mmCIF file of C-alpha atoms in Angstrom:
data_model
loop_
_atom_site.group_PDB
_atom_site.id
_atom_site.type_symbol
_atom_site.label_atom_id
_atom_site.label_comp_id
_atom_site.label_asym_id
_atom_site.label_seq_id
_atom_site.Cartn_x
_atom_site.Cartn_y
_atom_site.Cartn_z
ATOM 1 C CA GLN A 1 156.420 -141.619 -213.621
ATOM 2 C CA VAL A 2 153.136 -139.865 -214.308
ATOM 3 C CA GLN A 3 153.525 -136.111 -214.433
ATOM 4 C CA LEU A 4 151.606 -133.038 -215.460
ATOM 5 C CA VAL A 5 153.644 -129.871 -215.644
ATOM 6 C CA GLU A 6 152.056 -126.474 -216.104
ATOM 7 C CA SER A 7 153.909 -123.498 -217.535
ATOM 8 C CA GLY A 8 153.237 -120.080 -218.988
ATOM 9 C CA GLY A 9 152.063 -118.198 -215.935
ATOM 10 C CA GLY A 10 153.317 -114.759 -215.025
ATOM 11 C CA LEU A 11 152.501 -111.181 -214.203
ATOM 12 C CA VAL A 12 150.418 -109.351 -216.780
ATOM 13 C CA GLN A 13 148.290 -106.237 -216.963
ATOM 14 C CA PRO A 14 144.511 -106.203 -217.308
ATOM 15 C CA GLY A 15 143.530 -106.812 -220.902
ATOM 16 C CA ASP A 16 146.656 -108.815 -221.701
ATOM 17 C CA SER A 17 146.824 -112.402 -222.888
ATOM 18 C CA LEU A 18 148.665 -115.490 -221.690
ATOM 19 C CA ARG A 19 148.894 -119.043 -222.883
ATOM 20 C CA LEU A 20 149.244 -121.768 -220.304
ATOM 21 C CA SER A 21 150.591 -125.178 -221.221
ATOM 22 C CA CYS A 22 150.057 -128.511 -219.517
ATOM 23 C CA ALA A 23 152.622 -131.087 -220.578
ATOM 24 C CA ALA A 24 151.944 -134.721 -219.736
ATOM 25 C CA SER A 25 154.580 -137.381 -219.335
ATOM 26 C CA GLY A 26 154.551 -140.975 -218.199
ATOM 27 C CA PHE A 27 151.161 -141.588 -219.771
ATOM 28 C CA SER A 28 149.346 -140.838 -222.972
ATOM 29 C CA ALA A 29 147.149 -137.854 -222.347
ATOM 30 C CA ALA A 30 145.378 -138.649 -225.615
ATOM 31 C CA PHE A 31 143.154 -141.047 -223.663
ATOM 32 C CA TYR A 32 142.336 -138.577 -220.922
ATOM 33 C CA GLY A 33 140.018 -135.662 -220.492
ATOM 34 C CA ILE A 34 142.037 -132.677 -219.304
ATOM 35 C CA ALA A 35 140.753 -129.909 -217.088
ATOM 36 C CA TRP A 36 142.100 -126.583 -215.915
ATOM 37 C CA PHE A 37 141.364 -125.429 -212.393
ATOM 38 C CA ARG A 38 142.348 -122.295 -210.555
ATOM 39 C CA GLN A 39 142.610 -121.287 -206.955
ATOM 40 C CA ALA A 40 142.827 -117.718 -205.758
ATOM 41 C CA PRO A 41 144.120 -116.888 -202.270
ATOM 42 C CA GLY A 42 141.518 -117.714 -199.651
ATOM 43 C CA GLN A 43 139.158 -119.251 -202.169
ATOM 44 C CA GLU A 44 138.213 -122.746 -203.154
ATOM 45 C CA ARG A 45 139.636 -124.381 -206.228
ATOM 46 C CA GLU A 46 137.276 -123.963 -209.173
ATOM 47 C CA GLY A 47 137.067 -125.707 -212.498
ATOM 48 C CA VAL A 48 137.724 -123.301 -215.332
ATOM 49 C CA SER A 49 137.605 -125.413 -218.457
ATOM 50 C CA CYS A 50 137.995 -128.925 -219.768
ATOM 51 C CA VAL A 51 138.514 -130.720 -223.058
ATOM 52 C CA SER A 52 137.638 -134.279 -223.953
ATOM 53 C CA ALA A 53 140.223 -136.783 -225.162
ATOM 54 C CA SER A 54 138.709 -136.628 -228.635
ATOM 55 C CA ASN A 55 138.894 -132.810 -228.612
ATOM 56 C CA ASP A 56 135.214 -132.787 -229.620
ATOM 57 C CA TYR A 57 133.825 -131.452 -226.356
ATOM 58 C CA THR A 58 134.903 -128.446 -224.359
ATOM 59 C CA TYR A 59 133.489 -126.698 -221.326
ATOM 60 C CA TYR A 60 134.038 -123.260 -219.794
ATOM 61 C CA ILE A 61 132.719 -121.607 -216.697
ATOM 62 C CA ASN A 62 130.650 -118.533 -217.455
ATOM 63 C CA SER A 63 133.215 -116.081 -216.165
ATOM 64 C CA VAL A 64 135.755 -117.067 -218.831
ATOM 65 C CA LYS A 65 133.510 -117.805 -221.806
ATOM 66 C CA GLY A 66 134.572 -115.818 -224.834
ATOM 67 C CA ARG A 67 137.960 -115.026 -223.258
ATOM 68 C CA PHE A 68 139.614 -118.408 -222.672
ATOM 69 C CA THR A 69 140.154 -121.173 -225.195
ATOM 70 C CA ILE A 70 141.242 -124.690 -224.346
ATOM 71 C CA SER A 71 142.945 -126.865 -226.925
ATOM 72 C CA ARG A 72 145.085 -129.941 -227.084
ATOM 73 C CA ASP A 73 147.849 -131.356 -229.201
ATOM 74 C CA ASN A 74 147.840 -135.087 -228.559
ATOM 75 C CA ALA A 75 150.972 -135.557 -230.665
ATOM 76 C CA LYS A 76 152.792 -133.351 -228.151
ATOM 77 C CA ASN A 77 150.907 -134.738 -225.154
ATOM 78 C CA THR A 78 150.093 -131.140 -224.266
ATOM 79 C CA VAL A 79 146.964 -129.145 -223.490
ATOM 80 C CA TYR A 80 146.801 -125.373 -223.703
ATOM 81 C CA LEU A 81 144.691 -122.681 -222.135
ATOM 82 C CA GLN A 82 144.758 -119.484 -224.156
ATOM 83 C CA MET A 83 143.617 -116.630 -221.952
ATOM 84 C CA ALA A 84 142.698 -113.247 -223.383
ATOM 85 C CA SER A 85 141.274 -110.015 -221.971
ATOM 86 C CA LEU A 86 142.593 -110.984 -218.569
ATOM 87 C CA LYS A 87 141.048 -109.383 -215.508
ATOM 88 C CA PRO A 88 142.368 -108.973 -211.975
ATOM 89 C CA GLU A 89 139.827 -111.557 -210.831
ATOM 90 C CA ASP A 90 141.588 -114.127 -213.019
ATOM 91 C CA THR A 91 144.547 -113.961 -210.645
ATOM 92 C CA ALA A 92 145.123 -117.445 -209.241
ATOM 93 C CA VAL A 93 147.289 -120.513 -209.324
ATOM 94 C CA TYR A 94 146.211 -122.507 -212.351
ATOM 95 C CA TYR A 95 146.355 -126.279 -212.257
ATOM 96 C CA CYS A 96 145.765 -128.880 -214.920
ATOM 97 C CA ALA A 97 144.398 -132.306 -214.150
ATOM 98 C CA ALA A 98 143.682 -135.448 -216.104
ATOM 99 C CA LYS A 99 141.000 -138.064 -215.843
ATOM 100 C CA TYR A 100 140.626 -141.252 -217.818
ATOM 101 C CA TYR A 101 137.242 -141.945 -219.377
ATOM 102 C CA THR A 102 136.105 -144.891 -221.445
ATOM 103 C CA ASP A 103 134.126 -142.354 -223.464
ATOM 104 C CA SER A 104 136.544 -140.126 -225.355
ATOM 105 C CA MET A 105 133.968 -137.375 -225.780
ATOM 106 C CA VAL A 106 133.511 -136.351 -222.153
ATOM 107 C CA CYS A 107 135.325 -134.233 -219.629
ATOM 108 C CA GLU A 108 134.496 -132.655 -216.292
ATOM 109 C CA THR A 109 135.720 -130.152 -213.763
ATOM 110 C CA ASN A 110 134.930 -132.020 -210.569
ATOM 111 C CA TYR A 111 138.248 -131.807 -208.745
ATOM 112 C CA ASN A 112 137.379 -134.819 -206.579
ATOM 113 C CA ASN A 113 137.365 -137.075 -209.618
ATOM 114 C CA MET A 114 140.717 -136.281 -211.257
ATOM 115 C CA ASP A 115 143.347 -138.995 -211.632
ATOM 116 C CA HIS A 116 146.454 -136.841 -211.978
ATOM 117 C CA TRP A 117 147.361 -133.268 -211.029
ATOM 118 C CA GLY A 118 150.058 -130.796 -211.859
ATOM 119 C CA LYS A 119 151.633 -128.502 -209.293
ATOM 120 C CA GLY A 120 150.294 -125.299 -210.766
ATOM 121 C CA THR A 121 151.469 -122.070 -212.348
ATOM 122 C CA LEU A 122 150.756 -118.616 -210.945
ATOM 123 C CA VAL A 123 148.901 -116.050 -213.013
ATOM 124 C CA THR A 124 148.810 -112.518 -211.645
ATOM 125 C CA VAL A 125 146.771 -109.843 -213.386
ATOM 126 C CA SER A 126 147.553 -106.431 -211.999
ATOM 127 C CA SER A 127 148.217 -102.889 -213.164
#
């Protein structure tokens, strides 16, 4: 059974850090580009970051550049999103998603194109 399970969310104060994990099972995530999305209440889901299967290419939306870092450990079939200097506007449900590419050096954050999705983890940034 193909699964992506996110963890690591919680309630933090502005300026704090969190590390989200996305654990894959039922398939080898090493062959997939992995993306993180987030959806705040009343807003559309947006792509936050992605990492290629080869770990050579990463992407970040402008609002998180310099604060978030995506990484992957293919031996553990897990992708991480390290989030620092969190702001209230980062509050959202964070989802990870996987897409298979024949090219191991690409990834994307088009949510219409993902092959597999997790159920999300809630991040709340509030004082």
